[in-house]
XYZ file of C-alpha atoms in Angstrom:
331
model
C -246.309 131.608 -82.236
C -246.619 133.392 -85.577
C -246.972 131.269 -88.692
C -248.063 131.102 -92.296
C -250.548 128.267 -92.830
C -252.855 126.807 -95.443
C -256.372 125.663 -94.551
C -256.905 124.018 -97.945
C -255.017 123.270 -101.147
C -254.926 125.991 -103.774
C -253.079 128.791 -105.521
C -250.220 130.716 -103.853
C -252.782 133.127 -102.391
C -254.059 130.336 -100.109
C -251.399 131.148 -97.492
C -252.612 133.094 -94.478
C -251.019 134.478 -91.334
C -252.172 132.851 -88.106
C -251.135 132.611 -84.464
C -250.824 128.925 -83.547
C -249.504 126.954 -80.593
C -245.767 126.417 -80.323
C -244.881 122.721 -80.879
C -244.361 120.647 -77.754
C -240.874 119.206 -77.314
C -240.569 115.428 -77.838
C -237.804 112.927 -77.086
C -235.206 112.752 -79.841
C -236.256 116.159 -81.178
C -235.133 119.756 -80.896
C -237.116 122.960 -81.127
C -235.650 125.342 -83.702
C -236.078 129.107 -83.673
C -236.501 129.476 -87.412
C -234.335 132.029 -89.188
C -234.871 131.092 -92.854
C -236.343 128.579 -95.270
C -236.294 128.063 -99.026
C -238.852 127.140 -101.678
C -238.576 123.785 -103.402
C -240.867 122.482 -106.160
C -242.284 119.906 -103.736
C -243.453 122.763 -101.486
C -245.528 124.248 -104.305
C -246.890 120.808 -105.188
C -247.947 120.177 -101.576
C -249.619 123.597 -101.440
C -251.467 122.983 -104.713
C -252.709 119.527 -103.685
C -250.717 117.696 -106.356
C -249.242 115.216 -103.830
C -251.921 114.798 -101.144
C -250.358 111.573 -99.869
C -247.374 113.488 -98.448
C -249.236 116.615 -97.319
C -249.676 117.479 -93.619
C -253.095 117.793 -92.049
C -254.885 121.163 -92.110
C -254.212 123.720 -90.822
C -250.799 123.003 -92.321
C -247.455 124.725 -91.890
C -245.404 123.992 -95.014
C -241.733 124.018 -96.124
C -239.111 121.423 -95.275
C -235.858 123.362 -95.513
C -234.902 125.191 -92.334
C -232.009 127.007 -90.730
C -232.063 128.434 -87.244
C -231.061 128.237 -83.598
C -231.752 125.347 -81.246
C -233.998 126.760 -78.511
C -234.831 123.535 -76.657
C -233.421 119.997 -76.628
C -235.492 116.871 -76.116
C -234.653 113.812 -74.053
C -232.020 111.605 -75.666
C -230.504 114.267 -77.918
C -226.758 114.524 -77.375
C -225.379 116.054 -80.578
C -227.056 119.461 -80.214
C -227.389 121.996 -77.405
C -229.342 125.222 -76.905
C -227.920 127.992 -79.067
C -226.459 125.732 -81.762
C -226.897 126.871 -85.367
C -228.466 124.050 -87.381
C -229.898 123.298 -90.809
C -231.904 120.460 -92.326
C -234.959 119.343 -94.252
C -237.089 118.309 -91.341
C -240.826 118.789 -91.829
C -243.654 120.387 -93.736
C -244.925 117.002 -94.843
C -247.258 114.298 -93.503
C -247.145 114.105 -89.724
C -244.843 117.100 -89.248
C -244.936 120.864 -88.936
C -243.001 123.019 -91.391
C -240.584 125.903 -91.285
C -242.981 128.771 -92.067
C -243.326 129.638 -88.400
C -241.368 131.150 -85.527
C -240.491 127.675 -84.225
C -240.185 124.231 -85.807
C -240.032 120.873 -84.057
C -237.470 118.658 -85.795
C -236.115 115.143 -85.375
C -232.473 115.666 -84.407
C -231.456 112.875 -86.805
C -232.494 115.055 -89.761
C -230.270 117.977 -88.749
C -226.620 118.992 -88.882
C -224.617 121.916 -87.591
C -224.823 124.843 -89.999
C -221.644 125.487 -92.024
C -219.749 128.219 -90.201
C -219.016 130.178 -93.373
C -222.646 130.481 -94.518
C -225.389 132.873 -93.483
C -228.679 131.461 -92.240
C -230.236 132.346 -95.607
C -227.514 130.526 -97.532
C -227.744 127.475 -95.294
C -231.517 127.258 -95.778
C -230.941 126.809 -99.510
C -229.015 123.560 -99.125
C -230.786 120.708 -97.318
C -233.349 119.253 -99.725
C -231.360 119.869 -102.902
C -228.022 118.673 -101.534
C -229.553 115.512 -100.062
C -231.368 114.846 -103.344
C -228.246 115.353 -105.446
C -226.116 113.231 -103.100
C -228.641 110.388 -103.115
C -229.023 110.488 -106.899
C -225.309 110.635 -107.720
C -223.654 108.487 -105.091
C -226.323 106.193 -103.642
C -228.320 105.519 -106.811
C -226.113 106.134 -109.861
C -222.965 105.033 -107.966
C -220.920 107.702 -109.714
C -217.193 106.939 -109.709
C -214.102 108.973 -110.635
C -213.365 109.086 -114.352
C -216.956 108.722 -115.557
C -218.590 111.376 -117.696
C -221.932 112.715 -116.512
C -224.545 114.902 -118.152
C -226.518 117.005 -115.653
C -229.660 118.695 -116.972
C -230.536 122.082 -115.451
C -227.290 123.833 -114.546
C -228.838 126.583 -112.427
C -231.746 124.650 -110.931
C -231.909 123.912 -107.230
C -230.699 120.323 -107.530
C -228.709 120.819 -110.739
C -226.333 123.462 -109.400
C -225.464 121.295 -106.401
C -225.111 118.168 -108.562
C -222.491 119.882 -110.743
C -220.352 120.611 -107.711
C -220.806 117.158 -106.142
C -220.047 115.353 -109.399
C -216.893 117.408 -109.906
C -215.840 116.710 -106.308
C -216.501 113.029 -107.028
C -213.974 112.993 -109.855
C -216.317 112.932 -112.860
C -216.073 114.910 -116.085
C -219.148 117.131 -115.881
C -221.352 118.268 -118.781
C -224.423 120.364 -118.121
C -227.325 121.881 -120.038
C -228.998 125.283 -119.734
C -231.170 127.617 -121.795
C -229.151 130.856 -121.908
C -225.615 132.184 -122.012
C -226.005 133.586 -118.482
C -226.929 130.170 -117.103
C -224.156 128.453 -119.060
C -221.607 130.840 -117.564
C -222.926 130.078 -114.074
C -222.575 126.354 -114.839
C -218.942 126.920 -115.750
C -218.310 128.865 -112.537
C -219.844 126.004 -110.559
C -217.301 123.621 -112.040
C -218.832 122.121 -115.191
C -216.215 121.111 -117.780
C -218.559 121.574 -120.746
C -221.816 123.530 -120.974
C -224.506 122.883 -123.600
C -227.309 125.204 -124.713
C -230.118 122.705 -125.200
C -232.120 125.205 -127.255
C -229.357 125.395 -129.831
C -227.989 121.837 -129.882
C -229.948 118.610 -130.370
C -229.150 115.602 -128.204
C -227.807 113.648 -131.180
C -225.477 116.500 -132.071
C -223.910 117.051 -128.657
C -223.614 113.325 -128.003
C -221.691 113.053 -131.265
C -219.652 116.180 -130.527
C -218.574 115.366 -126.983
C -218.649 111.546 -126.774
C -218.019 110.458 -130.393
C -221.572 109.161 -130.433
C -221.089 106.808 -127.488
C -223.227 108.732 -125.006
C -222.709 109.617 -121.342
C -221.954 107.094 -118.602
C -224.447 108.805 -116.297
C -227.277 111.228 -117.082
C -228.906 113.094 -114.209
C -232.330 114.442 -115.199
C -233.577 117.142 -112.829
C -236.240 118.374 -115.280
C -238.586 115.504 -116.094
C -241.340 115.314 -118.690
C -240.100 115.068 -122.274
C -236.572 115.708 -121.051
C -236.486 112.205 -119.598
C -236.765 110.847 -123.151
C -233.837 113.062 -124.139
C -231.917 111.648 -121.184
C -232.464 108.105 -122.478
C -231.177 109.235 -125.875
C -228.067 110.834 -124.347
C -227.053 107.827 -122.248
C -224.376 105.361 -123.327
C -224.929 101.634 -123.784
C -225.177 100.116 -120.284
C -225.328 103.665 -118.949
C -227.291 104.971 -116.005
C -230.092 107.535 -115.939
C -231.089 108.937 -112.580
C -234.094 111.220 -112.260
C -236.073 113.192 -109.690
C -239.247 114.010 -111.671
C -240.875 110.906 -113.132
C -244.627 111.375 -112.684
C -245.114 110.869 -116.431
C -245.536 108.185 -119.076
C -242.658 107.186 -121.377
C -241.606 104.678 -123.995
C -239.035 102.484 -122.256
C -237.770 100.896 -125.470
C -234.515 102.931 -125.336
C -233.760 101.413 -121.931
C -234.085 97.959 -123.434
C -232.122 98.658 -126.606
C -229.218 100.177 -124.627
C -229.460 98.069 -121.470
C -229.881 101.222 -119.391
C -230.491 101.455 -115.661
C -233.075 103.984 -114.481
C -233.005 105.151 -110.863
C -235.585 107.454 -109.304
C -234.766 109.605 -106.280
C -237.682 110.837 -104.155
C -236.007 112.141 -101.012
C -239.241 112.603 -99.046
C -239.566 108.847 -98.646
C -236.846 108.784 -96.002
C -238.320 111.799 -94.206
C -241.666 110.003 -94.002
C -239.905 106.866 -92.682
C -238.411 107.646 -89.281
C -236.058 104.668 -89.372
C -234.190 106.315 -92.260
C -233.786 109.816 -90.778
C -230.224 109.456 -89.558
C -228.915 108.889 -93.078
C -229.973 112.400 -94.089
C -228.327 114.004 -91.095
C -225.118 112.190 -92.041
C -225.289 113.509 -95.615
C -225.758 117.047 -94.313
C -222.693 116.690 -92.085
C -220.651 115.788 -95.174
C -222.188 118.678 -97.101
C -221.351 121.121 -94.286
C -217.763 119.907 -94.294
C -217.527 120.432 -98.058
C -218.928 123.952 -97.716
C -216.435 124.848 -95.017
C -213.616 123.474 -97.194
C -214.737 125.684 -100.097
C -215.806 122.760 -102.287
C -219.540 123.485 -102.373
C -221.665 126.618 -102.285
C -225.351 127.391 -102.771
C -226.635 129.480 -105.652
C -229.259 131.967 -104.447
C -231.700 133.878 -106.608
C -231.326 137.637 -106.225
C -234.919 137.945 -104.962
C -235.203 137.220 -101.243
C -238.630 137.212 -99.577
C -239.928 137.384 -96.004
C -242.321 134.854 -94.469
C -245.140 137.357 -94.963
C -244.346 137.273 -98.692
C -244.600 133.487 -99.065
C -247.392 133.781 -101.640
C -245.143 135.956 -103.816
C -242.279 133.501 -103.372
C -244.441 130.594 -104.567
C -245.660 132.637 -107.541
C -242.073 133.402 -108.438
C -241.086 129.724 -108.166
C -243.927 128.739 -110.481
C -243.012 131.453 -112.988
C -239.820 129.561 -113.824
C -237.787 132.784 -113.722
C -235.639 131.974 -110.705
C -231.929 131.275 -111.063
C -230.847 129.239 -108.064
C -232.757 128.846 -104.814
C -235.549 131.157 -103.635
C -235.018 132.152 -99.998
C -237.459 133.380 -97.361
C -236.124 134.952 -94.181
C -238.025 135.171 -90.943
C -238.611 138.853 -90.182
C -240.973 138.244 -87.237
């Protein structure tokens, strides 16, 4: 089958086209005829060698997010049949093949039926970011109706889904962004209040919107110095949940406010087979929300083909994307 592989870690140009063997069907798995995938920051980190512990062996087929058609069904699989449209985050990491190929072998527990009202490209945007946002908000932060939540990164992959999930969950949603265009998108996604973080300091918007008390929950999708700003924005006994914490910080604010800090790293459950079914269950809920009109993906206007994966990774690393970067299979 046709594929895009890497033979070593490196810059986006390290991708190369290669004919490789189609994966062999295994019990509990399905073979997917890949229609689309999307780029997530973890995909660029794997490619660059920043997270070698989760990288597949060379030659490696990357990318976890996938949408496509079931072309073969392994022994023991009952929830899918040949021809079904599916989506999931099901490979591209240690011990698995990724989506940048004509076919992808996937554990059926990691998949769900594609929302009927989405295209394959739209569906490919959802798995990793929706699972991450769901885990962070409901399984880690334990968000409940009536709380106020600050979500950093209104138009980011995880951020734009988190706004919609938090609103669906009954919270009052505040979100940050860097431009008027992004703030307007945040409003359209359902945010109650949008904040231009380049124009307002944390102290000022905490005072303005919470009378200085801070937010019940802060969801940091950015990391780095922004995590310190998240600590500052949180209320006494508040909760900070984060997805990018490979950095060093002063934890004194956690002590002085009695904060809880929760880290979500969704790959852990993909790498642990015993936890796969939980992700498939989340995606079933997400698909239902999409079909009910309560959730939708935000796609960047630039859509690439699999042969343009190097350009897609360059674009991701440029920081210019608004929403998810999609690649469609044109082979």
